[in-house]
Coordinates of C-alpha atoms in Angstrom, one line a residue:
M24 CA -4.0 7.9 18.4
I25 CA -5.9 8.4 15.2
V26 CA -3.1 10.7 14.1
V27 CA -0.6 7.8 14.4
E28 CA -3.0 5.4 12.6
S29 CA -3.2 7.9 9.7
A30 CA 0.6 8.1 9.4
L31 CA 0.9 4.3 9.5
K32 CA -0.7 3.5 6.2
P33 CA 1.6 5.7 4.0
F34 CA 4.6 4.3 5.8
R35 CA 3.5 0.7 5.1
V36 CA 2.9 1.4 1.5
M37 CA 6.2 3.2 1.0
A38 CA 8.1 0.4 2.9
Y39 CA 6.8 -2.1 0.4
V40 CA 7.4 0.1 -2.6
V41 CA 11.0 0.9 -1.4
G42 CA 11.6 -2.8 -0.8
C43 CA 10.5 -3.7 -4.3
M44 CA 12.4 -0.9 -5.9
L45 CA 15.6 -1.8 -4.0
L46 CA 15.3 -5.4 -5.2
A47 CA 14.8 -4.2 -8.7
L48 CA 17.9 -2.0 -8.3
V49 CA 19.9 -5.0 -7.2
V50 CA 18.8 -7.0 -10.3
A51 CA 19.7 -4.0 -12.4
M52 CA 23.2 -3.8 -10.8
V53 CA 23.7 -7.5 -11.6
V54 CA 22.7 -6.8 -15.2
K55 CA 25.0 -3.8 -15.3
Y56 CA 28.1 -5.5 -13.9
G57 CA 27.4 -9.1 -15.0
F58 CA 26.2 -8.4 -18.6
G59 CA 27.5 -4.9 -19.3
N60 CA 24.1 -3.3 -19.8
A61 CA 23.9 -0.1 -17.8
T62 CA 20.4 0.9 -19.1
P63 CA 18.4 -0.7 -16.2
V64 CA 20.4 1.1 -13.6
A65 CA 20.0 4.4 -15.4
V66 CA 16.3 4.0 -15.3
I67 CA 15.7 2.3 -11.9
G68 CA 18.4 4.2 -9.9
P69 CA 16.8 7.7 -10.0
V70 CA 13.3 6.2 -9.5
H71 CA 14.5 4.3 -6.4
G72 CA 16.1 7.5 -5.1
F73 CA 12.9 9.5 -5.4
V74 CA 10.8 6.7 -3.8
Y75 CA 13.4 6.4 -1.0
A76 CA 13.1 10.1 -0.3
V77 CA 9.3 9.7 0.0
Y78 CA 9.8 6.7 2.3
L79 CA 12.0 8.9 4.5
L80 CA 9.3 11.5 4.8
A81 CA 6.6 8.9 5.6
A82 CA 8.8 7.2 8.2
L83 CA 9.9 10.4 9.8
N84 CA 6.2 11.6 9.9
L85 CA 5.2 8.3 11.6
G86 CA 8.2 8.5 14.0
L87 CA 7.3 12.0 15.1
K88 CA 3.6 11.3 15.6
A89 CA 4.3 8.0 17.4
R90 CA 7.0 9.8 19.5
W91 CA 9.8 7.2 18.8
S92 CA 13.3 7.7 20.1
W93 CA 15.7 9.2 17.7
P94 CA 17.9 6.0 17.5
Y95 CA 14.8 3.9 16.7
T96 CA 13.6 6.4 14.1
L97 CA 17.1 6.4 12.5
G98 CA 17.0 2.6 12.3
V99 CA 13.7 2.7 10.5
L100 CA 14.9 5.3 8.1
L101 CA 18.0 3.3 7.3
A102 CA 15.9 0.1 6.7
G103 CA 15.2 1.2 3.2
T104 CA 18.9 0.9 2.2
I105 CA 19.3 -2.8 2.8
P106 CA 17.5 -5.3 0.5
L107 CA 14.6 -7.1 2.2
L108 CA 15.0 -5.2 5.5
S109 CA 12.2 -2.8 4.7
F110 CA 9.7 -5.7 4.6
V111 CA 10.9 -6.9 8.0
I112 CA 10.9 -3.5 9.6
E113 CA 7.5 -2.7 8.2
R114 CA 6.0 -5.7 10.1
K115 CA 7.8 -4.8 13.3
V116 CA 6.8 -1.1 13.1
T117 CA 3.2 -2.0 12.4
Q118 CA 3.1 -4.3 15.4
R119 CA 4.7 -1.7 17.6
V120 CA 2.2 1.0 16.5
H121 CA -0.8 -1.4 17.0
D122 CA 0.6 -2.2 20.5
Q123 CA 1.0 1.4 21.3
I124 CA -2.6 2.1 20.2
A125 CA -3.9 -0.7 22.3
V126 CA -2.1 0.5 25.4
A127 CA -3.4 4.1 24.8
T128 CA -7.0 3.0 24.4
A129 CA -6.9 0.6 27.4

């Protein structure tokens, strides 16, 4: 179970980073369409895209090591596309992994 624990930390960090970047992207979109300034989207958009790709790798790594079902893994992967959902999913995934570790060690 140490392998699963080692994959959990990068996932948690990336879930928070993706959530923050997605919120920043939403603000940038409001600035673009509300005030006509496209510069924030041009900067934050590609950064969010790169960070989301790293999140996908971290989540897939955790899902494979924790032996999640494919529908559950897909749901976790898609959580980074909806504002605020990555924060909620991070808590649920962390609890699920901790429960899985507790059952394995008992």
